[in-house]
PDB file of C-alpha atoms in Angstrom:
ATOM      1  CA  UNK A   1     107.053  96.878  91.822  1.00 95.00           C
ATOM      2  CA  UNK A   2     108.373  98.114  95.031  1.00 95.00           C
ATOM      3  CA  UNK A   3     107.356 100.589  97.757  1.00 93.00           C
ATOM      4  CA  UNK A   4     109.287 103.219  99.339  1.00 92.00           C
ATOM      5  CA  UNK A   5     108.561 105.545 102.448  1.00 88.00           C
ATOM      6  CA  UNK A   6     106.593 107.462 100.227  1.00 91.00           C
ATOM      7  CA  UNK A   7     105.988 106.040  96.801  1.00 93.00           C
ATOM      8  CA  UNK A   8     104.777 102.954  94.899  1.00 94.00           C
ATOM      9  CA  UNK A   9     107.449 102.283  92.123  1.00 96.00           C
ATOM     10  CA  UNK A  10     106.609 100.352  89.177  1.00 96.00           C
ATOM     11  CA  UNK A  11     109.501  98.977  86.345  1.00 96.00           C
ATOM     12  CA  UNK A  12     108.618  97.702  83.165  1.00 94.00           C
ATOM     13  CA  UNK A  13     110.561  96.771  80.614  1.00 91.00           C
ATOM     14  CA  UNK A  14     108.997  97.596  77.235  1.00 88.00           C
ATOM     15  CA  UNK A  15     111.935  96.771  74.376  1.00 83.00           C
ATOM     16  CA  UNK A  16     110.900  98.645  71.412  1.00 79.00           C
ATOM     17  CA  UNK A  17     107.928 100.071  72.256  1.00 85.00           C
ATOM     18  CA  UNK A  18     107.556 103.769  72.008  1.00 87.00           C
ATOM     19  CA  UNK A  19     106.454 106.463  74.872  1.00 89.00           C
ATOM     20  CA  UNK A  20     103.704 107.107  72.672  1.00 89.00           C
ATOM     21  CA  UNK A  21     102.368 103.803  72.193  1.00 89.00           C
ATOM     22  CA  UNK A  22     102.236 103.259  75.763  1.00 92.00           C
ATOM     23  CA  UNK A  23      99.212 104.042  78.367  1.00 94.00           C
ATOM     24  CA  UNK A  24      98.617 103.850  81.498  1.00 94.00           C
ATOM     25  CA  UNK A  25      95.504 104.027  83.408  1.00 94.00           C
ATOM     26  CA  UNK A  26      95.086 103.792  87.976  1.00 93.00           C
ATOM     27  CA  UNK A  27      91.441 102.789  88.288  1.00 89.00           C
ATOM     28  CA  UNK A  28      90.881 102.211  92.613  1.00 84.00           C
ATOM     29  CA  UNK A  29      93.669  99.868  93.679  1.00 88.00           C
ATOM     30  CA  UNK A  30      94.791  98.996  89.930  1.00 93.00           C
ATOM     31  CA  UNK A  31      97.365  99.537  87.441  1.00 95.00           C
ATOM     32  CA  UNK A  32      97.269  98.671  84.053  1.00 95.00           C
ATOM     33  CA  UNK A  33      99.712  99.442  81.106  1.00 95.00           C
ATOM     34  CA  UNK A  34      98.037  99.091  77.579  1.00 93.00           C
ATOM     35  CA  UNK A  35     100.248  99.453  74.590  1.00 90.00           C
ATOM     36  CA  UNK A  36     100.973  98.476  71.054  1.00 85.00           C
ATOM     37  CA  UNK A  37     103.735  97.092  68.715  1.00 82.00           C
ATOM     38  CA  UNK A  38     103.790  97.790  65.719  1.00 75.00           C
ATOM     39  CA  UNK A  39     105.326  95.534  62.921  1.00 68.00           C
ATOM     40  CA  UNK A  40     107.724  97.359  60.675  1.00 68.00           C
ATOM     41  CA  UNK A  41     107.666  96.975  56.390  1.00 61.00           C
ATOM     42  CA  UNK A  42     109.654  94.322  55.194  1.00 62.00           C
ATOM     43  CA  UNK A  43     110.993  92.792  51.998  1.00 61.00           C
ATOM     44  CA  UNK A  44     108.545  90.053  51.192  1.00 67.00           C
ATOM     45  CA  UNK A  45     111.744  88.839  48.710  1.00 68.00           C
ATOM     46  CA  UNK A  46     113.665  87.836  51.758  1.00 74.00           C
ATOM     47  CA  UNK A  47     113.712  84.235  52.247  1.00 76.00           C
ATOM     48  CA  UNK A  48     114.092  84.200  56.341  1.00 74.00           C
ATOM     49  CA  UNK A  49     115.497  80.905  58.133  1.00 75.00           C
ATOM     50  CA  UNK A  50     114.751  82.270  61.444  1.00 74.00           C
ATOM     51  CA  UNK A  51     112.991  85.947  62.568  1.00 69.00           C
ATOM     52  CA  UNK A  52     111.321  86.265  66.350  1.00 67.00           C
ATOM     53  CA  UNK A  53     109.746  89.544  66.167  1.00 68.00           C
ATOM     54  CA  UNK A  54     106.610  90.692  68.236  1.00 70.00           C
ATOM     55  CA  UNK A  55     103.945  92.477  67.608  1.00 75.00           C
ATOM     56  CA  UNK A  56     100.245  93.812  68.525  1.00 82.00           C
ATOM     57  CA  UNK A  57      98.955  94.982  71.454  1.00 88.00           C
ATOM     58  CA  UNK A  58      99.663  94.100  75.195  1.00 90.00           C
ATOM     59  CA  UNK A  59      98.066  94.773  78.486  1.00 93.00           C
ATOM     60  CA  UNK A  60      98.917  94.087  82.257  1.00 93.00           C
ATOM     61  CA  UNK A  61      97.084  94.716  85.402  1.00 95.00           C
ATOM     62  CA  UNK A  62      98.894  94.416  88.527  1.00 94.00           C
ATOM     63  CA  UNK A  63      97.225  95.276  92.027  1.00 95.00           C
ATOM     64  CA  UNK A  64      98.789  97.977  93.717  1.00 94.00           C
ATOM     65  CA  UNK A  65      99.731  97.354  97.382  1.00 92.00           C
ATOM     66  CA  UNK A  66      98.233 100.995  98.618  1.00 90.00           C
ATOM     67  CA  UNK A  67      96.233 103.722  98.195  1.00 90.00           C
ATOM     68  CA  UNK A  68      98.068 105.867  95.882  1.00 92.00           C
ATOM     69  CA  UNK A  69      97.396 109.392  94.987  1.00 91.00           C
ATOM     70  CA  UNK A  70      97.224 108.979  90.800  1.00 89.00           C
ATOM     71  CA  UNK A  71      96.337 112.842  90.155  1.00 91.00           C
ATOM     72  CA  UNK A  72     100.183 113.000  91.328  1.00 92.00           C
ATOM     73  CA  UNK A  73     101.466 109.929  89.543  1.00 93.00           C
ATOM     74  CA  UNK A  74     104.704 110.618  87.322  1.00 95.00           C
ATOM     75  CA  UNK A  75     105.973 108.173  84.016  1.00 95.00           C
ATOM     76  CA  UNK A  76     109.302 108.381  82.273  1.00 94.00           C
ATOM     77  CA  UNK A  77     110.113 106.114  80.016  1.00 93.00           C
ATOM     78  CA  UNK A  78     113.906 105.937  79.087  1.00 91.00           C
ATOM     79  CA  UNK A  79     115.956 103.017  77.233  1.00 88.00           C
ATOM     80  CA  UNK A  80     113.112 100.743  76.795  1.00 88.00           C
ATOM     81  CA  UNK A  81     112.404 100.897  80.650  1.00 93.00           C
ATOM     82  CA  UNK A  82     109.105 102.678  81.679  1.00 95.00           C
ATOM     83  CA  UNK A  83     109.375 103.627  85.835  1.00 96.00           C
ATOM     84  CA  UNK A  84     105.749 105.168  87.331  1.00 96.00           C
ATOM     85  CA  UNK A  85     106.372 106.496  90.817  1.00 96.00           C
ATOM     86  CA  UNK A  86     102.952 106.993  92.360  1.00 95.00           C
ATOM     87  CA  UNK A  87     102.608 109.068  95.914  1.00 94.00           C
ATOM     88  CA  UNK A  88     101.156 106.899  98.531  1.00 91.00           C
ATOM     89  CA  UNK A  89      98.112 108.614  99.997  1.00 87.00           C
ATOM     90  CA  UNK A  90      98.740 110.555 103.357  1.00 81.00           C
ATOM     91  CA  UNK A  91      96.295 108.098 104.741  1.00 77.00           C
ATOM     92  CA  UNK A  92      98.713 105.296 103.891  1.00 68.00           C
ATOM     93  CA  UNK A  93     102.371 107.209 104.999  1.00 66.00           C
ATOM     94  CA  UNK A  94     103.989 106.210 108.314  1.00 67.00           C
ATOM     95  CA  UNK A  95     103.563 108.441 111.258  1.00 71.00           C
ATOM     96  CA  UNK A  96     106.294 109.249 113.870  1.00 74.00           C
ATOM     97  CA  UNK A  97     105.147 109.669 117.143  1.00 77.00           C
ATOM     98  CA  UNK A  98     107.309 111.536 119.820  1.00 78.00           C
ATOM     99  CA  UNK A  99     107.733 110.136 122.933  1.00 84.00           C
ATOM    100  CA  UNK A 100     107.507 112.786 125.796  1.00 83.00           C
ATOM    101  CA  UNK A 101     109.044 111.363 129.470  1.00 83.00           C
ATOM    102  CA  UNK A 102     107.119 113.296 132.057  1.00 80.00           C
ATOM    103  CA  UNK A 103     109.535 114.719 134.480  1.00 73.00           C
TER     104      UNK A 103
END
């Protein structure tokens, strides 16, 4: 997770999982992503020496570092990596001040 000027950025890598098996819920100051492997058919014939496969669901909760706007919140989910940019709220943005030198 990282901020920018505007944004909170979150990267997860999610090998195998697909967009649709993924979800993602902002509840206050929260973010969790819920999803779910699923185990593909096999051969019971095969005699395996070694397999490391996982499946079943997962879930993490991280606590976001701002006040994010989630009605805004965007997810794309592209070569096993899921990115969710979420808009800071206006509240939260910097502010420039100008600094006037009275003549």
């Amino acid at each position: 997770m990282f901020e920018t000027e505007s944004d909170v950025v979150i990267k997860a890598t999610l090998p195998g999982i697909k967009a649709e098996d993924v979800e993602i819920n902002v509840t206050g100051e929260m973010l969790t992503i819920k999803g779910e492997t699923k185990e593909k058919s096999e051969h019971k014939e095969k005699a395996y020496h070694i397999r490391e496969q996982r499946w079943g669901r997962f879930e993490r909760s991280v606590p976001l570092p701002t006040t994010v706007l989630s009605d805004k919140a965007k997810a794309e989910f592209e070569d096993g990596i899921l990115t969710i940019t979420l808009p800071k709220a206006e509240e939260v943005k910097p502010k420039t001040i100008t600094v006037k030198a009275k003549a």
